[in-house]
mmCIF file of C-alpha atoms and ligand atoms in Angstrom:
data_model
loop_
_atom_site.group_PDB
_atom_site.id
_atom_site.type_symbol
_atom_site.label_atom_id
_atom_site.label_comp_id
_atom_site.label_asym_id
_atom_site.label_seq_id
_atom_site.Cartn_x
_atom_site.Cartn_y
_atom_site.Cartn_z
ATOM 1 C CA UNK A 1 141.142 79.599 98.188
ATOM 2 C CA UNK A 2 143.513 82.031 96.513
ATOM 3 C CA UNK A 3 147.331 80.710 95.620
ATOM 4 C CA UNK A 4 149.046 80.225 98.887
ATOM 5 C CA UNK A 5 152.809 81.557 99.086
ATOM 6 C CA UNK A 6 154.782 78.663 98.264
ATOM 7 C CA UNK A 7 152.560 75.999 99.707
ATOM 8 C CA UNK A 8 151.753 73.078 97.126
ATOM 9 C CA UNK A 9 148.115 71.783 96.936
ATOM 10 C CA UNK A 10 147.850 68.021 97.441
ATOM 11 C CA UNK A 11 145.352 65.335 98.186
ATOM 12 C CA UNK A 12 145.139 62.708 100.914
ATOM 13 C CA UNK A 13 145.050 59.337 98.749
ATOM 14 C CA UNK A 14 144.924 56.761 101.750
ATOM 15 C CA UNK A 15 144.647 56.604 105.275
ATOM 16 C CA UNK A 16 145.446 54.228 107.926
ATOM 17 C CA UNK A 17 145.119 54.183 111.641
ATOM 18 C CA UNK A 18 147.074 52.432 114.088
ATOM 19 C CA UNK A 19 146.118 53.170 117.103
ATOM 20 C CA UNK A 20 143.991 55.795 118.926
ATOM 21 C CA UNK A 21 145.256 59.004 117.969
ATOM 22 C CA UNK A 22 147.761 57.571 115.989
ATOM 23 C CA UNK A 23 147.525 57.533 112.132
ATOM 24 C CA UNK A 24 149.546 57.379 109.165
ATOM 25 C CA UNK A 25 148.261 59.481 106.013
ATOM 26 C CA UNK A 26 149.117 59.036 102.469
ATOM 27 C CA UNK A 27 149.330 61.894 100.425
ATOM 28 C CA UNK A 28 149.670 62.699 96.422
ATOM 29 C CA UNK A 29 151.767 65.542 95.629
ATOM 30 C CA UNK A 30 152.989 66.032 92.502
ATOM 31 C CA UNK A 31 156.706 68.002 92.257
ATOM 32 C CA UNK A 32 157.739 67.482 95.715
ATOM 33 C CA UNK A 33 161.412 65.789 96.328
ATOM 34 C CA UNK A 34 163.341 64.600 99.663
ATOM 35 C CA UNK A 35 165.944 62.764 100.943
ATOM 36 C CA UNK A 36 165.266 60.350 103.600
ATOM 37 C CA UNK A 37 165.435 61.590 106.753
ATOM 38 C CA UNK A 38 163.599 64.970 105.615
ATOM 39 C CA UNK A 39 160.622 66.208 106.794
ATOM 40 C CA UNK A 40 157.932 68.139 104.954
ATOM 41 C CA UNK A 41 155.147 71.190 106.459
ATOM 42 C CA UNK A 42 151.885 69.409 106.067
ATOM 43 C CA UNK A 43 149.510 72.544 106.329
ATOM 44 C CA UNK A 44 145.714 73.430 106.045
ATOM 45 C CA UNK A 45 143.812 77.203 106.140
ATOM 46 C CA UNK A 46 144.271 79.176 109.388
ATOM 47 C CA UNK A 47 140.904 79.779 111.263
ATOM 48 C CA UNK A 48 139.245 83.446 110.168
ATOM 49 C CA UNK A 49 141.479 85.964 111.974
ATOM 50 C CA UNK A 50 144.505 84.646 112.280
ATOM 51 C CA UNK A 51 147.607 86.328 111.239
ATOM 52 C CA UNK A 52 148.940 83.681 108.612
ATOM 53 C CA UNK A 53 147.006 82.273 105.823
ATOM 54 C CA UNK A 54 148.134 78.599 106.658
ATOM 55 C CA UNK A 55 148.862 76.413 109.684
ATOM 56 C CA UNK A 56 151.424 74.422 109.266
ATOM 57 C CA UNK A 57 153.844 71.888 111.368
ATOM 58 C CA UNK A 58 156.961 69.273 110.352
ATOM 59 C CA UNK A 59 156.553 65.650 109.528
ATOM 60 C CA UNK A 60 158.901 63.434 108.564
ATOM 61 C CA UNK A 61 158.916 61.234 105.586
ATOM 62 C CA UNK A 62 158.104 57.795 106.077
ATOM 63 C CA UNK A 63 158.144 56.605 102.066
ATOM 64 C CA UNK A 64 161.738 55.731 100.951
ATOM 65 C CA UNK A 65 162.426 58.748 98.280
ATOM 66 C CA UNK A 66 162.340 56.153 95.252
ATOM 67 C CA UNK A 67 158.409 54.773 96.252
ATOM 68 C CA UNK A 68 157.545 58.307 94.483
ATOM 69 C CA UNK A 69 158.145 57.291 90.931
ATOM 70 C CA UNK A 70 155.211 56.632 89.251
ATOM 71 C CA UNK A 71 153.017 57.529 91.832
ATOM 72 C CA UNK A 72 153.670 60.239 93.656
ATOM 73 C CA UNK A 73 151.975 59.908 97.176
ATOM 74 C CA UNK A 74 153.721 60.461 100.222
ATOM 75 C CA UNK A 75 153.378 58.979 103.749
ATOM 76 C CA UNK A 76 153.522 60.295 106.683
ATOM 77 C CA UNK A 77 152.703 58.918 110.444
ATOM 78 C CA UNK A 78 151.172 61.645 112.999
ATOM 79 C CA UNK A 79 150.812 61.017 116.728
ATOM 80 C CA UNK A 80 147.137 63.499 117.361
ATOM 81 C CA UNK A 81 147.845 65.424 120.560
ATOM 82 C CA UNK A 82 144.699 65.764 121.972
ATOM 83 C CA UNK A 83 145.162 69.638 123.041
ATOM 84 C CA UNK A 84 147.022 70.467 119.796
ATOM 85 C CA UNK A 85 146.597 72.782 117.124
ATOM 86 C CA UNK A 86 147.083 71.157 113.681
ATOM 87 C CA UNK A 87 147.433 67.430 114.504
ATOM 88 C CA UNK A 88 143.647 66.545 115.456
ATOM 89 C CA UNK A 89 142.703 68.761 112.119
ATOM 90 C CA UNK A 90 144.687 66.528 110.521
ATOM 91 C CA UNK A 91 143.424 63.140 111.928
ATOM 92 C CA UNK A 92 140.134 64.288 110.764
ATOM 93 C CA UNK A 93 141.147 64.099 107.224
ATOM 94 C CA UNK A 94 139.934 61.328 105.096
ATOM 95 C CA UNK A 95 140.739 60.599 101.017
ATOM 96 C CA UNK A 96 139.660 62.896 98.627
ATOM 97 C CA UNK A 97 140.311 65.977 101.020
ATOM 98 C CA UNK A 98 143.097 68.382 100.438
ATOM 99 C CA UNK A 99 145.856 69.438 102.156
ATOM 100 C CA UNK A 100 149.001 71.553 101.718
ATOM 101 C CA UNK A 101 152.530 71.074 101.394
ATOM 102 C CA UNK A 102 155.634 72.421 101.603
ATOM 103 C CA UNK A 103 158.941 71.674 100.477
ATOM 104 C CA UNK A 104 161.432 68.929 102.189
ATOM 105 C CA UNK A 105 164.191 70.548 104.445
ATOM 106 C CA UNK A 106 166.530 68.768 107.199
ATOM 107 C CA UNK A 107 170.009 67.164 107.820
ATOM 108 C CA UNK A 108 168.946 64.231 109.453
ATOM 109 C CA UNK A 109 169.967 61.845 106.240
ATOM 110 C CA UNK A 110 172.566 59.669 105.776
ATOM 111 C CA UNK A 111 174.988 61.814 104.086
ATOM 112 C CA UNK A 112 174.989 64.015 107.835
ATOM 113 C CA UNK A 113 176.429 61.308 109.408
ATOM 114 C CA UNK A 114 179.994 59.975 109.280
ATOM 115 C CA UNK A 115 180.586 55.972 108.053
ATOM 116 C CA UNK A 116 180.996 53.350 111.056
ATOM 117 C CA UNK A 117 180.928 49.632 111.344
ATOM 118 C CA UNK A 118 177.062 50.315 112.877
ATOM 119 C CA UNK A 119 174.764 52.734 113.136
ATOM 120 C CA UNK A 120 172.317 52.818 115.922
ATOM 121 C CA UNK A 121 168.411 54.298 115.697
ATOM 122 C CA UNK A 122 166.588 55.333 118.194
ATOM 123 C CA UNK A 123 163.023 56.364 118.045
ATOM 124 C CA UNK A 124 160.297 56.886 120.816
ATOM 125 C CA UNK A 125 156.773 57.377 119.190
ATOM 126 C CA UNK A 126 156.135 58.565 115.493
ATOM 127 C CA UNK A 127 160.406 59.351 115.574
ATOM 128 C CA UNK A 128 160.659 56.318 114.008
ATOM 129 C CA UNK A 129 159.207 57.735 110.279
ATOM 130 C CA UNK A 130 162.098 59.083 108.873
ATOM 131 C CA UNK A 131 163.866 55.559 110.126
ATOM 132 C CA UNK A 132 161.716 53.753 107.931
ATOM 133 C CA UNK A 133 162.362 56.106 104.564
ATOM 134 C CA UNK A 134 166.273 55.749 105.461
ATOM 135 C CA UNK A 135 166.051 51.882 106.183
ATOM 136 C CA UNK A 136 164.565 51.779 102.849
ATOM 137 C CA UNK A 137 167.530 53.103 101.082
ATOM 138 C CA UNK A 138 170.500 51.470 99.507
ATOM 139 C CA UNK A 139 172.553 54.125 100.447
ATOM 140 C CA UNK A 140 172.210 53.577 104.330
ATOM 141 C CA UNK A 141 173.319 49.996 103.522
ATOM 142 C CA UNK A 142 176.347 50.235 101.512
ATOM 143 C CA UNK A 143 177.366 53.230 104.100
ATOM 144 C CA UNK A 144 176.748 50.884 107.784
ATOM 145 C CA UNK A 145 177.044 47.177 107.899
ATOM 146 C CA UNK A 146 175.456 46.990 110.781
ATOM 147 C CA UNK A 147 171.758 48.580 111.733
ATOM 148 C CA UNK A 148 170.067 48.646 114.732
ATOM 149 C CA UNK A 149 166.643 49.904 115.234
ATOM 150 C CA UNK A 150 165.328 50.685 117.978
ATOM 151 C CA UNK A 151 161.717 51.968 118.416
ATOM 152 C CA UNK A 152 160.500 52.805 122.284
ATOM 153 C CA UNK A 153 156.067 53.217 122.680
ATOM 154 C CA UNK A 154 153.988 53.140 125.097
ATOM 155 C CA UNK A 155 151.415 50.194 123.826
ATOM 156 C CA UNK A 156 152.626 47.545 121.581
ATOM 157 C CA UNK A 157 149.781 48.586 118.913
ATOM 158 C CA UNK A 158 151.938 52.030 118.739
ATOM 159 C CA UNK A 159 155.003 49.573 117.117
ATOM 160 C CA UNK A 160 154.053 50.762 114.245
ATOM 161 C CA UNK A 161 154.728 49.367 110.329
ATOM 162 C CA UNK A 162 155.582 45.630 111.836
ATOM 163 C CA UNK A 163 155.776 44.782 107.473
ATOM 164 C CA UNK A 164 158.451 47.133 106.443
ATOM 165 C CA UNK A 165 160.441 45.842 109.469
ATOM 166 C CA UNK A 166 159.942 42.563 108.416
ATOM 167 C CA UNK A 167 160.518 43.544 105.121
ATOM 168 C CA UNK A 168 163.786 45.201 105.493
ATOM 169 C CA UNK A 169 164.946 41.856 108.074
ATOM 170 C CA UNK A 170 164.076 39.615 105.339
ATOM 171 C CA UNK A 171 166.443 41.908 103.028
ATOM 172 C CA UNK A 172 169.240 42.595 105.039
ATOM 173 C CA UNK A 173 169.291 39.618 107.444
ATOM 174 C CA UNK A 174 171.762 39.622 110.291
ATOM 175 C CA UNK A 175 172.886 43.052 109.463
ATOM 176 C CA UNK A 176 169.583 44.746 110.508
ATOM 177 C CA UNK A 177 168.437 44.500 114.302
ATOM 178 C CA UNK A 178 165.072 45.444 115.489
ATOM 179 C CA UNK A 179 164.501 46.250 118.775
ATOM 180 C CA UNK A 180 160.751 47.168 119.837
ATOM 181 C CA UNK A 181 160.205 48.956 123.514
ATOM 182 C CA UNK A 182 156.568 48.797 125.106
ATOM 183 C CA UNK A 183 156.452 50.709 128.355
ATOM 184 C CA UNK A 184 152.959 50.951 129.587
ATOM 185 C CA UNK A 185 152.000 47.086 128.940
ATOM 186 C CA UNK A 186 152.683 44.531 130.275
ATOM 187 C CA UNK A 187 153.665 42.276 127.912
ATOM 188 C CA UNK A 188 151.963 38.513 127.033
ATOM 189 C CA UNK A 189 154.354 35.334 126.873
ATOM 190 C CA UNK A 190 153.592 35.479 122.888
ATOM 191 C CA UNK A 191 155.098 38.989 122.451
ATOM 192 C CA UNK A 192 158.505 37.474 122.657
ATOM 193 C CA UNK A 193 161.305 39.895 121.218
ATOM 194 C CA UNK A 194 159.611 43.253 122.591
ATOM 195 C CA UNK A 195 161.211 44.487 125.512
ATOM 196 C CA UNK A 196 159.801 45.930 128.407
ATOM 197 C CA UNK A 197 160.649 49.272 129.629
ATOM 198 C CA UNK A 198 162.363 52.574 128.076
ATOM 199 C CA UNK A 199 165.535 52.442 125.395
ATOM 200 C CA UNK A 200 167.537 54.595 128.005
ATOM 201 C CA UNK A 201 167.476 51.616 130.850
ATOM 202 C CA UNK A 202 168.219 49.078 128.159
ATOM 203 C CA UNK A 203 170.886 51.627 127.097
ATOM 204 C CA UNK A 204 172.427 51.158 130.632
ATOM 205 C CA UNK A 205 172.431 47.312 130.939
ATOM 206 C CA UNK A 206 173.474 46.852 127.741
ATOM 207 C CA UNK A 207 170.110 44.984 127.221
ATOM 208 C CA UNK A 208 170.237 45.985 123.271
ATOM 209 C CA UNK A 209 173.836 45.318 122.516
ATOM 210 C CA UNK A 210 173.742 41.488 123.940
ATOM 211 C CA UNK A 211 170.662 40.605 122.237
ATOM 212 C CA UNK A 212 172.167 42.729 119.032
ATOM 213 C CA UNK A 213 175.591 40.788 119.865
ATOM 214 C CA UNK A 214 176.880 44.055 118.909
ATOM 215 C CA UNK A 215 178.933 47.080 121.192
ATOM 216 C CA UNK A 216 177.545 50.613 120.984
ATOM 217 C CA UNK A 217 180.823 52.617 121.181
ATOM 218 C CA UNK A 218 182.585 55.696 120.078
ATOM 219 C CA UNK A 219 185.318 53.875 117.642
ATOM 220 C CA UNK A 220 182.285 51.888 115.768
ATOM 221 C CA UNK A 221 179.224 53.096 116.050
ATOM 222 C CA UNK A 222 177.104 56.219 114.820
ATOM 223 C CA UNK A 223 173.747 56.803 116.621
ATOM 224 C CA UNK A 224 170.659 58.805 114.923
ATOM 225 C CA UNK A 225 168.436 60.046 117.498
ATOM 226 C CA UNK A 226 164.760 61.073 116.699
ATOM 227 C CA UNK A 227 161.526 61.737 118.644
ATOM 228 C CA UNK A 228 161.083 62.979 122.137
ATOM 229 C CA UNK A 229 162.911 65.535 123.288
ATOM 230 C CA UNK A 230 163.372 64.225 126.794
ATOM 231 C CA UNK A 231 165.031 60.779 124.823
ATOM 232 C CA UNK A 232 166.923 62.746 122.722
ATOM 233 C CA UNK A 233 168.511 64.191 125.927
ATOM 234 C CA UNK A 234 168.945 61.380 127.984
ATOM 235 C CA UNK A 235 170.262 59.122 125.545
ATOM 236 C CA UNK A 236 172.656 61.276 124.515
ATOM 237 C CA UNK A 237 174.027 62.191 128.523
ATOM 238 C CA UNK A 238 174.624 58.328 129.043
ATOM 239 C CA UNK A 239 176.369 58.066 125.811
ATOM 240 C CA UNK A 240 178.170 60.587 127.016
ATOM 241 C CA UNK A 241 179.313 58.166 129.690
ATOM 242 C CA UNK A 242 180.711 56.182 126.919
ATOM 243 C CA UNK A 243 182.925 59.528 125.284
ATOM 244 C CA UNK A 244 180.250 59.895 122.810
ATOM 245 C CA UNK A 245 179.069 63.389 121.492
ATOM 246 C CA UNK A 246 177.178 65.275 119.088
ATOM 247 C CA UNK A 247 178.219 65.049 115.701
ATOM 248 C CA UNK A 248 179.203 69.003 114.230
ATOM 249 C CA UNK A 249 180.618 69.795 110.584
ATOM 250 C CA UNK A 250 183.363 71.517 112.339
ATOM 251 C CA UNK A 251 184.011 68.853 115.736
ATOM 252 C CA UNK A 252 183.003 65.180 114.217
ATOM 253 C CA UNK A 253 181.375 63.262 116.871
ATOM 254 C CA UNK A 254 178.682 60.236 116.542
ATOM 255 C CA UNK A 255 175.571 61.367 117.245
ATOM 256 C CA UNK A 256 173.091 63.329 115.064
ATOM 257 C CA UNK A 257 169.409 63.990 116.451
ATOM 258 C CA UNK A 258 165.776 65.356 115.481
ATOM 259 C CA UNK A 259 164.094 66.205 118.390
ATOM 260 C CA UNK A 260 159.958 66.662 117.276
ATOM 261 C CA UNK A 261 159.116 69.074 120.097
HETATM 262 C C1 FAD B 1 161.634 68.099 112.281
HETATM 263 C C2 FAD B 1 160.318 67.622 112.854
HETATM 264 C C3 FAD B 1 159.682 66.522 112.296
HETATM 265 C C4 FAD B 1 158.482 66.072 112.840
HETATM 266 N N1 FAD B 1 157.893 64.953 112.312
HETATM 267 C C5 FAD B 1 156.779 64.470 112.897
HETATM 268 C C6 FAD B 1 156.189 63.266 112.414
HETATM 269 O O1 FAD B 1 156.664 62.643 111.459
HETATM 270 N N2 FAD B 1 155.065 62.816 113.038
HETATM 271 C C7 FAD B 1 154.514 63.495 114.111
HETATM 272 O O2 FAD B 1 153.493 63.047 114.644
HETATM 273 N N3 FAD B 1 155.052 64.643 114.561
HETATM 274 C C8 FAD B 1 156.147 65.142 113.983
HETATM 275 N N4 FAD B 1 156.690 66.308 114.448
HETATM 276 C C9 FAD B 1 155.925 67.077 115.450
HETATM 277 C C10 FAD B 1 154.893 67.947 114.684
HETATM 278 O O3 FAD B 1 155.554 68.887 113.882
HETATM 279 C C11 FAD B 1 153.951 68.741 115.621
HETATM 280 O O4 FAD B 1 154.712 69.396 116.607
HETATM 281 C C12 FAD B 1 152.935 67.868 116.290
HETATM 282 O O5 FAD B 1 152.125 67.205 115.318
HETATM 283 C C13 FAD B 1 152.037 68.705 117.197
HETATM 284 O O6 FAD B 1 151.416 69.693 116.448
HETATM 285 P P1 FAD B 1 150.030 70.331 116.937
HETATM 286 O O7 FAD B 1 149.776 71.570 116.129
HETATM 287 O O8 FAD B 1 148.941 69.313 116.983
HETATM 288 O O9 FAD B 1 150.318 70.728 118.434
HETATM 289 P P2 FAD B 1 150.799 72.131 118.990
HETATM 290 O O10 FAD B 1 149.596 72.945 119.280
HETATM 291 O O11 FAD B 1 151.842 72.718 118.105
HETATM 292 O O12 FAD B 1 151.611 71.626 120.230
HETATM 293 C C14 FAD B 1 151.210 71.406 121.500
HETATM 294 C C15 FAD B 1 152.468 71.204 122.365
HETATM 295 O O13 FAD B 1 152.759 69.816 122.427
HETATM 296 C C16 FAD B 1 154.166 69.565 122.349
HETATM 297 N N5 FAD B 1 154.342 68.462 121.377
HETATM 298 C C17 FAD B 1 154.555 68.522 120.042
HETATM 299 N N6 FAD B 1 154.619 67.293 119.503
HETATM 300 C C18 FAD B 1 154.440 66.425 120.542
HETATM 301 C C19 FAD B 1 154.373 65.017 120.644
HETATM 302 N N7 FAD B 1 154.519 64.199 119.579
HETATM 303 N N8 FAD B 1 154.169 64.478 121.860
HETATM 304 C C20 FAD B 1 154.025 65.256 122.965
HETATM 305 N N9 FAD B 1 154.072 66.593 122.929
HETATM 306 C C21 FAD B 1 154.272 67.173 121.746
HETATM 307 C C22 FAD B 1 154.852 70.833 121.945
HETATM 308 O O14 FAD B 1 155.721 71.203 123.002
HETATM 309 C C23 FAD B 1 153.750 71.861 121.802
HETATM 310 O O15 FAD B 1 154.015 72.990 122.552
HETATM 311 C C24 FAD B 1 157.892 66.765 113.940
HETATM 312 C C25 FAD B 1 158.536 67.881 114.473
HETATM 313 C C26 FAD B 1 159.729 68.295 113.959
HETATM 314 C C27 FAD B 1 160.408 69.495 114.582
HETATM 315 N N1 NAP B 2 153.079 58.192 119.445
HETATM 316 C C1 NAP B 2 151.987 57.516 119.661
HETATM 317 O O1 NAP B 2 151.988 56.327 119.438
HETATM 318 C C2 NAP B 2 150.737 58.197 120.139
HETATM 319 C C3 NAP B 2 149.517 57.575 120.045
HETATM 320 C C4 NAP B 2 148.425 58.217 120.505
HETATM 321 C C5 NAP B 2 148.563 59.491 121.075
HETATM 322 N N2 NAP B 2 149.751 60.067 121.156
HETATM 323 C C6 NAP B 2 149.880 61.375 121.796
HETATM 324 O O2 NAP B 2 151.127 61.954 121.452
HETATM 325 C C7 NAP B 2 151.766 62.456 122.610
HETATM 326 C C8 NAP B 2 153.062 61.804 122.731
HETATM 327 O O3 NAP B 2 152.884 60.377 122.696
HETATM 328 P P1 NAP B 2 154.047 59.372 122.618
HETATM 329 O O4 NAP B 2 153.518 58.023 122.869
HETATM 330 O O5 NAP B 2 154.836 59.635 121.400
HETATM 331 O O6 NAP B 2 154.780 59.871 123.936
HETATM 332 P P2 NAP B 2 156.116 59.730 124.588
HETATM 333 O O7 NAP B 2 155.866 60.304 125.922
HETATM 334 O O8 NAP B 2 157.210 60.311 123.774
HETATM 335 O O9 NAP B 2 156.316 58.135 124.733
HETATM 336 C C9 NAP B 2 156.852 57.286 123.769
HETATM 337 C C10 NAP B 2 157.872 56.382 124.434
HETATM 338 O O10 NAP B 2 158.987 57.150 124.829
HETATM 339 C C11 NAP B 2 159.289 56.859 126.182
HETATM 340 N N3 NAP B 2 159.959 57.986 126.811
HETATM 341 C C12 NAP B 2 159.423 59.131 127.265
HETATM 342 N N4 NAP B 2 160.388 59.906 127.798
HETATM 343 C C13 NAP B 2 161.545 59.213 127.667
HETATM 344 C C14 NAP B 2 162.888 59.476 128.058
HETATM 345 N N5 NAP B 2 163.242 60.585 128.683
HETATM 346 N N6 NAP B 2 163.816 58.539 127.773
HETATM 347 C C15 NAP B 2 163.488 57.396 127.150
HETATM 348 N N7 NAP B 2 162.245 57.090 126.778
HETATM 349 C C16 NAP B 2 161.279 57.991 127.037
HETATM 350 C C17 NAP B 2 157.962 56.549 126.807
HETATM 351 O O11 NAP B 2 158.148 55.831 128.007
HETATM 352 P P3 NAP B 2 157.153 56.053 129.285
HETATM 353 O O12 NAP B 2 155.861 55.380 128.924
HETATM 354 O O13 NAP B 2 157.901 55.388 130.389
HETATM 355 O O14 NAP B 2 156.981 57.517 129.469
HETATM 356 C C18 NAP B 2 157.330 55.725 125.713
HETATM 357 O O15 NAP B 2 157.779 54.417 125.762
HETATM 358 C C19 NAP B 2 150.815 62.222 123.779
HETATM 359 O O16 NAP B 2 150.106 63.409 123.996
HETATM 360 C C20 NAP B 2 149.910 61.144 123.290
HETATM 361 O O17 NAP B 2 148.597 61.296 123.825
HETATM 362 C C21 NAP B 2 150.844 59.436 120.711
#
């Protein structure tokens, strides 16, 4: 394989999966910095034929940006679309094997997003990875008092990284909410504190803000939005409701998104 562009070589170190079709990979590459919040191309060779040497898509960071020193891996949590083009290439990947990288890019970080009493995540599938590099930062925490996180799937085995959570509430205490969505289960008397449903309904009854004991509104609270597209939308037309909008360098507003598709 001759020297690719500016595509780094790395090696996948560790592999977990979750889930069907849901996986997190772990990957050693040496010289690569981010901010939390960034994402990363993760690429491998392009069949014979095809225009470009590489195929490559986004992922977010899940690793908090000071878990490199020292060691150097990287991790990274990939929802496999069955029909897609790199994703089940790169489920099939197991340690030892090699994969490319490119370097970290996006505005979806802390510093993007103006200072509030709270700031408000919300993630539907693997949009919750660059949640849990940010969460994982000090800077998030002197910058909000208040954090809620809130992670919409459609099993409860998709809730994905239940230790870092746990983690980060054993850290941070009552500042840091965590509010899991399963909508495709129905859930068992023991899985108390998951909701049922989508975010968006819970956005409308205020289901999240009484068991936060917290208001979502435009003089307090910033909102990060990341995942599906359709989310991303809808959450941000009923905050819209609330005189909420899109935050711009040039208009400030309070909420900043990542849409993955
Ligand atoms: C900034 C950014 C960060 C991202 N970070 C992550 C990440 O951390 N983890 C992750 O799993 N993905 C992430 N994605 C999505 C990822 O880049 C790929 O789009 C995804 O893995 C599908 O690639 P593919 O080649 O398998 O499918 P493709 O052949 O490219 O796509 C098939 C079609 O499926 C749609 N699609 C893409 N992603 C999804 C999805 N998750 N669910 C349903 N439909 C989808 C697209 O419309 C696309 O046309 C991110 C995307 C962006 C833009
Ligand atoms: N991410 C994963 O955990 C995972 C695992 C295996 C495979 N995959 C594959 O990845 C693709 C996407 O999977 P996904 O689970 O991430 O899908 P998704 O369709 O984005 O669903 C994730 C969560 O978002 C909710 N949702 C969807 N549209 C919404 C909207 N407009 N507003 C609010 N909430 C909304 C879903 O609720 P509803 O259930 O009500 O739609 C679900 O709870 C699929 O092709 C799937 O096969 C993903």
């Amino acid at each position: 394989m001759p020297e690719i562009l500016h595509w780094k070589k790395a090696r996948v170190v560790g592999r977990f999966l979750w889930a069907e079709r849901l996986f997190s990979l772990r990957i050693e590459a040496p010289e690569v910095s981010f901010t939390a919040g960034q994402f990363v191309s993760l690429a491998l060779p392009a069949p014979a034929g095809s225009v470009e040497p590489m195929l490559s898509r986004p992922y977010s960071f899940v690793n908090a940006p000071s878990s490199v020193q020292g060691g150097e891996s990287h991790e990274f949590l990939i929802a496999e679309l069955p029909q897609g083009t790199l994703s089940p290439r790169l489920a099939k990947l197991r340690e030892g094997d090699a994969v490319w990288i490119g370097s970290a890019y996006g505005f979806f970080v802390c510093d993007e997003v103006p200072a509030a009493d709270s700031l408000w995540m919300m993630a539907t599938g693997a949009g919750i990875a660059p949640f849990l590099s940010l969460l994982r930062t000090d800077a998030l925490w002197q910058k909000f008092p208040r954090v809620v996180l809130a992670h919409g799937v459609r099993q409860a085995r998709e809730l994905v990284y239940p230790e870092v959570i746990a983690a980060v509430q054993r850290e941070r205490g009552e500042r840091f909410f965590y509010a899991p969505f399963v909508s495709r289960e129905v859930l068992r008397p023991e899985q108390r504190g998951i909701f049922s449903g989508r975010i968006t309904t819970a956005l409308v009854d205020k289901q999240i803000e009484k068991a936060a004991g917290l208001a979502l509104d435009k003089e307090t609270a910033q909102v990060m939005l990341c995942g599906n597209p359709a989310m991303v939308e809808e959450v941000q037309r009923l905050l819209a409701e609330r005189g909420m909008r899109r935050h711009r360098m040039r208009v400030p507003g309070q909420i900043t998104v990542e849409a993955y598709w």
